[in-house]
Amino acid sequence: MIPFLDLRRQHAPLKPELMAALARVVDGSQFVLGGEGRALETDVAAVCGVAHAVGVGSGTDALRLALTALDIGAGDEVITPAFSFVASATTIMMTGATPVLVDIDESTFCMSPRSLEATIAATKGRLALKAVVPVHLYGQPADLTAICRIAADNGLLVLEDCAQAHGAAAGGRKVGTFGDAAAFSFYPTKNLGALGDGGLIVTSREDVAEEARVTREYGWRKRYISDQVGVNSRLDELQAALLRVMLRHLEADNERRRRIAGRYASRLAGSAFTLPAPIDSSRRRSGAHRIDRK
Ligand SMILES: *Cc1c(COP(=O)(O)O)cnc(C)c1O
């Protein structure tokens, strides 16, 4: 039996650093929205190469609050892949909008640009179509070049679901920087996982970051003054401090995961199992991602 994941083994070498971070927060006695959270936001924004990062309570809330910050709500339609974790679609429903499901590409397991185009064509004239939520499944970037071009051609916003893709890049550019905003999850089993729940929104749009900051904390623009409705969804200081430790190891961890995945891929080649293939190799192999444009 090969364990799918062994978090104890993953955390053991980091324990001294994690315990030091924990002690720092206990001693500092600031537990919600303090220096650790701000430092993590700055670090993640720098790693991604975007202007803003906003820590929230979970990946689900990162998606939900980002959708709300993009002004998506009742009456709107949002396109997302039929194959993903459930939150990609349910967060769209939570805003009052309607998810419109498109197929994935059979080689990459991510949103098929061809299916996206076909769905948009089939819904022509439906002004309710407002945004696309591509998902970077299993750490693999969706075909962002094609998806963002199709979205731009059709006046649609793009929110990247990066919950499984911390540190992933496409063409040298980090995921989370292609769309209007992106949502990350820090659930313990993700590539960058906290010791509890957590999430984060990145965006280069100041207005989206500002709106997310207000809605994550009771709708406060000024303390104790709720001039709009908000939730309580804040990344706490303990998780932020622990995540700052893990973030320093993300690049090396991802490299090791790629090596292990490569080993599985070569041993399973020619078997009945289909592993998700990187976009570039699948494009070479089958042309599956090519979009025929007139
Ligand atoms: C985990 C996950 C989420 C939700 O994140 P939580 O932190 O568990 O709320 C959303 N989308 C995808 C693709 C995920 O894998």
mmCIF file of C-alpha atoms and ligand atoms in Angstrom:
data_model
loop_
_atom_site.group_PDB
_atom_site.id
_atom_site.type_symbol
_atom_site.label_atom_id
_atom_site.label_comp_id
_atom_site.label_asym_id
_atom_site.label_seq_id
_atom_site.Cartn_x
_atom_site.Cartn_y
_atom_site.Cartn_z
ATOM 1 C CA MET A 1 0.000 0.000 0.000
ATOM 2 C CA ILE A 2 1.496 3.332 -1.062
ATOM 3 C CA PRO A 3 0.156 6.176 1.120
ATOM 4 C CA PHE A 4 -1.258 8.985 -1.037
ATOM 5 C CA LEU A 5 0.095 11.587 1.347
ATOM 6 C CA ASP A 6 2.045 11.551 4.602
ATOM 7 C CA LEU A 7 1.868 14.978 6.208
ATOM 8 C CA ARG A 8 3.784 13.838 9.302
ATOM 9 C CA ARG A 9 6.738 12.998 7.074
ATOM 10 C CA GLN A 10 6.399 16.278 5.203
ATOM 11 C CA HIS A 11 6.337 18.373 8.396
ATOM 12 C CA ALA A 12 8.988 16.537 10.433
ATOM 13 C CA PRO A 13 12.062 18.265 8.908
ATOM 14 C CA LEU A 14 10.370 21.667 9.369
ATOM 15 C CA LYS A 15 9.392 21.137 12.993
ATOM 16 C CA PRO A 16 12.053 23.399 14.609
ATOM 17 C CA GLU A 17 11.127 26.263 12.223
ATOM 18 C CA LEU A 18 7.389 25.661 12.720
ATOM 19 C CA MET A 19 7.714 25.595 16.515
ATOM 20 C CA ALA A 20 9.711 28.838 16.444
ATOM 21 C CA ALA A 21 7.010 30.493 14.327
ATOM 22 C CA LEU A 22 4.341 29.219 16.714
ATOM 23 C CA ALA A 23 6.218 30.569 19.728
ATOM 24 C CA ARG A 24 6.621 33.947 18.023
ATOM 25 C CA VAL A 25 2.836 34.271 17.609
ATOM 26 C CA VAL A 26 2.085 33.075 21.159
ATOM 27 C CA ASP A 27 4.606 35.567 22.549
ATOM 28 C CA GLY A 28 3.385 38.392 20.300
ATOM 29 C CA SER A 29 -0.214 37.758 21.391
ATOM 30 C CA GLN A 30 -1.716 39.172 18.210
ATOM 31 C CA PHE A 31 -3.856 36.452 16.676
ATOM 32 C CA VAL A 32 -5.959 37.966 13.894
ATOM 33 C CA LEU A 33 -4.847 40.366 11.128
ATOM 34 C CA GLY A 34 -1.403 41.359 12.307
ATOM 35 C CA GLY A 35 2.177 41.424 11.102
ATOM 36 C CA GLU A 36 2.434 37.733 10.200
ATOM 37 C CA GLY A 37 -0.578 37.861 7.881
ATOM 38 C CA ARG A 38 0.645 41.079 6.277
ATOM 39 C CA ALA A 39 4.126 39.582 5.779
ATOM 40 C CA LEU A 40 2.665 36.447 4.208
ATOM 41 C CA GLU A 41 0.512 38.566 1.873
ATOM 42 C CA THR A 42 3.595 40.556 0.841
ATOM 43 C CA ASP A 43 5.664 37.390 0.332
ATOM 44 C CA VAL A 44 3.005 35.584 -1.726
ATOM 45 C CA ALA A 45 2.366 38.690 -3.845
ATOM 46 C CA ALA A 46 6.119 38.924 -4.511
ATOM 47 C CA VAL A 47 6.445 35.209 -5.361
ATOM 48 C CA CYS A 48 3.511 35.439 -7.784
ATOM 49 C CA GLY A 49 4.496 38.821 -9.161
ATOM 50 C CA VAL A 50 1.215 40.623 -8.428
ATOM 51 C CA ALA A 51 0.490 43.822 -6.547
ATOM 52 C CA HIS A 52 -2.018 42.535 -3.983
ATOM 53 C CA ALA A 53 -2.677 39.489 -1.810
ATOM 54 C CA VAL A 54 -5.541 39.171 0.685
ATOM 55 C CA GLY A 55 -5.549 36.358 3.246
ATOM 56 C CA VAL A 56 -8.929 34.750 3.992
ATOM 57 C CA GLY A 57 -10.346 31.812 5.943
ATOM 58 C CA SER A 58 -10.245 29.096 3.248
ATOM 59 C CA GLY A 59 -9.866 28.420 -0.448
ATOM 60 C CA THR A 60 -13.636 28.256 -0.723
ATOM 61 C CA ASP A 61 -13.890 31.746 0.762
ATOM 62 C CA ALA A 62 -11.080 32.974 -1.494
ATOM 63 C CA LEU A 63 -13.175 31.931 -4.511
ATOM 64 C CA ARG A 64 -16.432 33.251 -3.063
ATOM 65 C CA LEU A 65 -15.042 36.621 -1.920
ATOM 66 C CA ALA A 66 -13.100 37.086 -5.167
ATOM 67 C CA LEU A 67 -16.287 36.468 -7.182
ATOM 68 C CA THR A 68 -18.133 38.981 -5.023
ATOM 69 C CA ALA A 69 -15.274 41.484 -5.354
ATOM 70 C CA LEU A 70 -15.533 41.065 -9.142
ATOM 71 C CA ASP A 71 -19.170 42.095 -8.737
ATOM 72 C CA ILE A 72 -20.589 38.693 -9.691
ATOM 73 C CA GLY A 73 -23.927 37.825 -8.180
ATOM 74 C CA ALA A 74 -27.577 36.980 -8.792
ATOM 75 C CA GLY A 75 -28.487 36.848 -12.479
ATOM 76 C CA ASP A 76 -24.923 36.290 -13.687
ATOM 77 C CA GLU A 77 -23.542 33.146 -15.342
ATOM 78 C CA VAL A 78 -20.000 31.911 -14.725
ATOM 79 C CA ILE A 79 -18.205 29.225 -16.738
ATOM 80 C CA THR A 80 -16.128 26.595 -14.935
ATOM 81 C CA PRO A 81 -14.930 23.059 -15.773
ATOM 82 C CA ALA A 82 -17.224 20.090 -15.127
ATOM 83 C CA PHE A 83 -14.306 18.214 -13.528
ATOM 84 C CA SER A 84 -12.875 19.890 -10.412
ATOM 85 C CA PHE A 85 -13.227 20.058 -6.648
ATOM 86 C CA VAL A 86 -16.835 20.899 -5.791
ATOM 87 C CA ALA A 87 -16.052 24.443 -4.547
ATOM 88 C CA SER A 88 -15.184 25.726 -8.034
ATOM 89 C CA ALA A 89 -18.877 25.481 -8.927
ATOM 90 C CA THR A 90 -20.606 25.851 -5.536
ATOM 91 C CA THR A 91 -18.911 29.182 -4.758
ATOM 92 C CA ILE A 92 -20.440 30.533 -7.980
ATOM 93 C CA MET A 93 -23.843 29.372 -6.696
ATOM 94 C CA MET A 94 -23.196 30.926 -3.268
ATOM 95 C CA THR A 95 -22.959 34.379 -4.867
ATOM 96 C CA GLY A 96 -26.378 33.823 -6.457
ATOM 97 C CA ALA A 97 -24.866 33.328 -9.924
ATOM 98 C CA THR A 98 -25.311 30.207 -12.073
ATOM 99 C CA PRO A 99 -22.402 27.912 -12.996
ATOM 100 C CA VAL A 100 -22.163 26.915 -16.658
ATOM 101 C CA LEU A 101 -20.068 23.752 -16.972
ATOM 102 C CA VAL A 102 -17.625 23.107 -19.817
ATOM 103 C CA ASP A 103 -15.621 19.971 -20.553
ATOM 104 C CA ILE A 104 -12.022 19.358 -19.694
ATOM 105 C CA ASP A 105 -9.328 18.416 -22.156
ATOM 106 C CA GLU A 106 -8.829 14.671 -22.006
ATOM 107 C CA SER A 107 -5.033 14.881 -21.928
ATOM 108 C CA THR A 108 -4.479 17.732 -19.440
ATOM 109 C CA PHE A 109 -7.603 17.233 -17.250
ATOM 110 C CA CYS A 110 -7.993 21.056 -17.267
ATOM 111 C CA MET A 111 -10.605 23.274 -18.968
ATOM 112 C CA SER A 112 -10.729 22.681 -22.704
ATOM 113 C CA PRO A 113 -10.443 25.988 -24.604
ATOM 114 C CA ARG A 114 -12.338 24.357 -27.463
ATOM 115 C CA SER A 115 -15.222 23.428 -25.183
ATOM 116 C CA LEU A 116 -15.099 26.951 -23.721
ATOM 117 C CA GLU A 117 -15.446 28.491 -27.181
ATOM 118 C CA ALA A 118 -18.254 26.106 -28.109
ATOM 119 C CA THR A 119 -20.138 26.903 -24.909
ATOM 120 C CA ILE A 120 -19.781 30.645 -25.417
ATOM 121 C CA ALA A 121 -20.971 30.248 -29.026
ATOM 122 C CA ALA A 122 -23.974 28.225 -27.838
ATOM 123 C CA THR A 123 -24.912 30.917 -25.322
ATOM 124 C CA LYS A 124 -24.515 33.833 -27.732
ATOM 125 C CA GLY A 125 -26.767 36.673 -26.844
ATOM 126 C CA ARG A 126 -26.954 35.618 -23.197
ATOM 127 C CA LEU A 127 -25.755 38.826 -21.609
ATOM 128 C CA ALA A 128 -25.670 37.091 -18.240
ATOM 129 C CA LEU A 129 -22.356 35.386 -19.149
ATOM 130 C CA LYS A 130 -19.854 37.276 -17.048
ATOM 131 C CA ALA A 131 -16.747 35.324 -16.069
ATOM 132 C CA VAL A 132 -14.636 32.190 -16.524
ATOM 133 C CA VAL A 133 -13.147 30.226 -13.605
ATOM 134 C CA PRO A 134 -10.423 27.924 -14.979
ATOM 135 C CA VAL A 135 -8.952 25.422 -12.506
ATOM 136 C CA HIS A 136 -5.280 24.443 -12.422
ATOM 137 C CA LEU A 137 -5.892 20.843 -11.450
ATOM 138 C CA TYR A 138 -3.224 18.667 -9.810
ATOM 139 C CA GLY A 139 -0.732 21.531 -9.919
ATOM 140 C CA GLN A 140 -0.960 21.800 -13.673
ATOM 141 C CA PRO A 141 -1.773 25.153 -15.290
ATOM 142 C CA ALA A 142 -4.823 25.234 -17.548
ATOM 143 C CA ASP A 143 -4.203 26.649 -21.034
ATOM 144 C CA LEU A 144 -4.286 30.245 -19.809
ATOM 145 C CA THR A 145 -3.072 31.821 -23.037
ATOM 146 C CA ALA A 146 -6.017 30.397 -24.960
ATOM 147 C CA ILE A 147 -8.567 30.807 -22.136
ATOM 148 C CA CYS A 148 -7.644 34.443 -21.423
ATOM 149 C CA ARG A 149 -7.747 35.297 -25.124
ATOM 150 C CA ILE A 150 -11.207 33.753 -25.512
ATOM 151 C CA ALA A 151 -12.372 35.541 -22.337
ATOM 152 C CA ALA A 152 -11.027 38.880 -23.571
ATOM 153 C CA ASP A 153 -12.633 38.408 -26.996
ATOM 154 C CA ASN A 154 -15.976 37.881 -25.285
ATOM 155 C CA GLY A 155 -15.706 40.489 -22.542
ATOM 156 C CA LEU A 156 -15.515 37.932 -19.732
ATOM 157 C CA LEU A 157 -13.617 38.265 -16.452
ATOM 158 C CA VAL A 158 -11.174 35.509 -15.444
ATOM 159 C CA LEU A 159 -10.827 34.159 -11.907
ATOM 160 C CA GLU A 160 -8.156 31.442 -11.630
ATOM 161 C CA ASP A 161 -8.786 28.627 -9.156
ATOM 162 C CA CYS A 162 -5.194 28.071 -7.991
ATOM 163 C CA ALA A 163 -6.116 25.943 -4.952
ATOM 164 C CA GLN A 164 -3.961 23.054 -6.226
ATOM 165 C CA ALA A 165 -1.277 25.028 -8.036
ATOM 166 C CA HIS A 166 0.904 27.072 -5.665
ATOM 167 C CA GLY A 167 4.114 27.997 -7.423
ATOM 168 C CA ALA A 168 3.055 26.581 -10.802
ATOM 169 C CA ALA A 169 4.013 28.583 -13.864
ATOM 170 C CA ALA A 170 3.081 28.666 -17.529
ATOM 171 C CA GLY A 171 5.586 30.050 -20.022
ATOM 172 C CA GLY A 172 7.696 31.416 -17.149
ATOM 173 C CA ARG A 173 4.757 33.298 -15.650
ATOM 174 C CA LYS A 174 3.189 32.225 -12.346
ATOM 175 C CA VAL A 175 -0.421 31.076 -12.299
ATOM 176 C CA GLY A 176 -2.634 33.579 -10.533
ATOM 177 C CA THR A 177 -1.274 36.470 -12.594
ATOM 178 C CA PHE A 178 -3.138 35.825 -15.842
ATOM 179 C CA GLY A 179 -6.688 36.629 -14.799
ATOM 180 C CA ASP A 180 -8.421 39.466 -12.970
ATOM 181 C CA ALA A 181 -7.933 37.616 -9.699
ATOM 182 C CA ALA A 182 -6.961 34.183 -8.369
ATOM 183 C CA ALA A 183 -7.880 32.066 -5.355
ATOM 184 C CA PHE A 184 -5.494 29.865 -3.345
ATOM 185 C CA SER A 185 -6.296 27.330 -0.617
ATOM 186 C CA PHE A 186 -4.001 26.493 2.302
ATOM 187 C CA TYR A 187 -5.858 23.334 3.339
ATOM 188 C CA PRO A 188 -3.189 20.995 4.795
ATOM 189 C CA THR A 189 -3.046 18.655 1.787
ATOM 190 C CA LYS A 190 -2.425 21.398 -0.795
ATOM 191 C CA ASN A 191 1.065 22.060 -2.161
ATOM 192 C CA LEU A 192 1.311 24.955 0.277
ATOM 193 C CA GLY A 193 -0.706 23.742 3.256
ATOM 194 C CA ALA A 194 -1.280 25.284 6.689
ATOM 195 C CA LEU A 195 -1.895 23.317 9.895
ATOM 196 C CA GLY A 196 -5.575 24.158 9.581
ATOM 197 C CA ASP A 197 -7.762 26.083 7.153
ATOM 198 C CA GLY A 198 -6.721 29.133 5.199
ATOM 199 C CA GLY A 199 -6.947 30.779 1.810
ATOM 200 C CA LEU A 200 -5.757 33.800 -0.126
ATOM 201 C CA ILE A 201 -6.744 35.990 -3.050
ATOM 202 C CA VAL A 202 -4.160 37.523 -5.364
ATOM 203 C CA THR A 203 -4.939 40.245 -7.871
ATOM 204 C CA SER A 204 -3.271 43.078 -9.703
ATOM 205 C CA ARG A 205 -6.522 45.045 -9.473
ATOM 206 C CA GLU A 206 -6.537 47.503 -6.579
ATOM 207 C CA ASP A 207 -10.355 47.728 -6.574
ATOM 208 C CA VAL A 208 -10.720 43.940 -6.272
ATOM 209 C CA ALA A 209 -8.166 43.741 -3.436
ATOM 210 C CA GLU A 210 -9.873 46.591 -1.576
ATOM 211 C CA GLU A 211 -13.318 45.021 -1.947
ATOM 212 C CA ALA A 212 -12.016 41.635 -0.730
ATOM 213 C CA ARG A 213 -10.391 43.277 2.305
ATOM 214 C CA VAL A 214 -13.680 44.933 3.202
ATOM 215 C CA THR A 215 -15.870 41.851 2.735
ATOM 216 C CA ARG A 216 -13.519 39.504 4.644
ATOM 217 C CA GLU A 217 -14.036 41.627 7.765
ATOM 218 C CA TYR A 218 -17.669 42.488 8.453
ATOM 219 C CA GLY A 219 -17.880 44.968 5.569
ATOM 220 C CA TRP A 220 -15.652 47.378 7.447
ATOM 221 C CA ARG A 221 -13.962 50.108 5.460
ATOM 222 C CA LYS A 222 -13.393 51.841 8.783
ATOM 223 C CA ARG A 223 -13.263 49.849 12.020
ATOM 224 C CA TYR A 224 -16.732 49.163 13.487
ATOM 225 C CA ILE A 225 -18.464 50.863 10.551
ATOM 226 C CA SER A 226 -20.139 48.313 8.293
ATOM 227 C CA ASP A 227 -21.313 50.342 5.329
ATOM 228 C CA GLN A 228 -21.841 47.117 3.406
ATOM 229 C CA VAL A 229 -22.492 43.466 4.240
ATOM 230 C CA GLY A 230 -19.410 41.388 4.918
ATOM 231 C CA VAL A 231 -18.405 38.047 6.407
ATOM 232 C CA ASN A 232 -15.766 37.080 8.935
ATOM 233 C CA SER A 233 -13.139 35.210 6.925
ATOM 234 C CA ARG A 234 -9.616 36.125 7.990
ATOM 235 C CA LEU A 235 -6.389 34.154 7.752
ATOM 236 C CA ASP A 236 -5.221 33.959 11.378
ATOM 237 C CA GLU A 237 -1.727 34.882 12.522
ATOM 238 C CA LEU A 238 -0.780 31.347 13.582
ATOM 239 C CA GLN A 239 -1.485 29.906 10.137
ATOM 240 C CA ALA A 240 0.186 32.876 8.445
ATOM 241 C CA ALA A 241 3.364 32.413 10.524
ATOM 242 C CA LEU A 242 3.446 28.666 9.782
ATOM 243 C CA LEU A 243 2.785 29.296 6.073
ATOM 244 C CA ARG A 244 5.709 31.738 5.887
ATOM 245 C CA VAL A 245 7.941 28.825 6.925
ATOM 246 C CA MET A 246 6.384 26.452 4.383
ATOM 247 C CA LEU A 247 6.550 29.068 1.613
ATOM 248 C CA ARG A 248 10.355 29.063 1.857
ATOM 249 C CA HIS A 249 10.307 25.357 0.953
ATOM 250 C CA LEU A 250 7.628 25.470 -1.761
ATOM 251 C CA GLU A 251 9.967 25.632 -4.746
ATOM 252 C CA ALA A 252 12.048 22.636 -3.573
ATOM 253 C CA ASP A 253 8.890 20.700 -2.605
ATOM 254 C CA ASN A 254 7.372 21.275 -6.046
ATOM 255 C CA GLU A 255 10.591 20.181 -7.746
ATOM 256 C CA ARG A 256 10.520 16.948 -5.741
ATOM 257 C CA ARG A 257 6.837 16.395 -6.622
ATOM 258 C CA ARG A 258 7.665 16.869 -10.307
ATOM 259 C CA ARG A 259 10.445 14.280 -10.033
ATOM 260 C CA ILE A 260 8.131 11.775 -8.363
ATOM 261 C CA ALA A 261 5.358 12.438 -10.907
ATOM 262 C CA GLY A 262 7.884 11.878 -13.697
ATOM 263 C CA ARG A 263 8.753 8.515 -12.190
ATOM 264 C CA TYR A 264 5.091 7.469 -12.159
ATOM 265 C CA ALA A 265 4.616 8.748 -15.705
ATOM 266 C CA SER A 266 7.536 6.775 -17.114
ATOM 267 C CA ARG A 267 6.619 3.552 -15.277
ATOM 268 C CA LEU A 268 2.945 3.807 -16.266
ATOM 269 C CA ALA A 269 3.622 4.750 -19.883
ATOM 270 C CA GLY A 270 1.830 2.342 -22.179
ATOM 271 C CA SER A 271 -0.402 1.022 -19.363
ATOM 272 C CA ALA A 272 -4.161 1.487 -19.106
ATOM 273 C CA PHE A 273 -3.725 4.447 -16.727
ATOM 274 C CA THR A 274 -3.974 7.970 -18.103
ATOM 275 C CA LEU A 275 -1.948 10.601 -16.264
ATOM 276 C CA PRO A 276 -2.570 14.295 -16.892
ATOM 277 C CA ALA A 277 -0.060 15.508 -19.486
ATOM 278 C CA PRO A 278 1.488 18.989 -19.482
ATOM 279 C CA ILE A 279 -0.101 21.300 -22.029
ATOM 280 C CA ASP A 280 2.929 21.630 -24.273
ATOM 281 C CA SER A 281 3.537 17.908 -24.673
ATOM 282 C CA SER A 282 -0.145 17.186 -25.287
ATOM 283 C CA ARG A 283 -0.236 19.932 -27.865
ATOM 284 C CA ARG A 284 2.652 18.314 -29.658
ATOM 285 C CA ARG A 285 1.088 14.899 -29.381
ATOM 286 C CA SER A 286 -2.517 15.510 -30.369
ATOM 287 C CA GLY A 287 -3.031 19.174 -31.108
ATOM 288 C CA ALA A 288 -5.861 18.919 -28.619
ATOM 289 C CA HIS A 289 -5.416 22.489 -27.445
ATOM 290 C CA ARG A 290 -5.269 24.144 -30.765
ATOM 291 C CA ILE A 291 -8.144 26.457 -31.358
ATOM 292 C CA ASP A 292 -9.308 26.953 -34.882
ATOM 293 C CA ARG A 293 -10.062 30.625 -35.270
ATOM 294 C CA LYS A 294 -11.464 32.185 -38.356
HETATM 295 C C1 LIG B 1 -9.284 22.561 -2.130
HETATM 296 C C2 LIG B 1 -9.896 23.220 -3.272
HETATM 297 C C3 LIG B 1 -10.773 24.298 -3.115
HETATM 298 C C4 LIG B 1 -11.306 24.743 -1.777
HETATM 299 O O1 LIG B 1 -10.344 25.061 -0.835
HETATM 300 P P1 LIG B 1 -10.661 24.912 0.754
HETATM 301 O O2 LIG B 1 -9.501 25.588 1.403
HETATM 302 O O3 LIG B 1 -10.734 23.456 1.051
HETATM 303 O O4 LIG B 1 -11.944 25.608 1.017
HETATM 304 C C5 LIG B 1 -11.244 24.943 -4.258
HETATM 305 N N1 LIG B 1 -10.887 24.535 -5.484
HETATM 306 C C6 LIG B 1 -10.044 23.488 -5.684
HETATM 307 C C7 LIG B 1 -9.684 23.090 -7.087
HETATM 308 C C8 LIG B 1 -9.539 22.791 -4.591
HETATM 309 O O5 LIG B 1 -8.726 21.749 -4.793
#
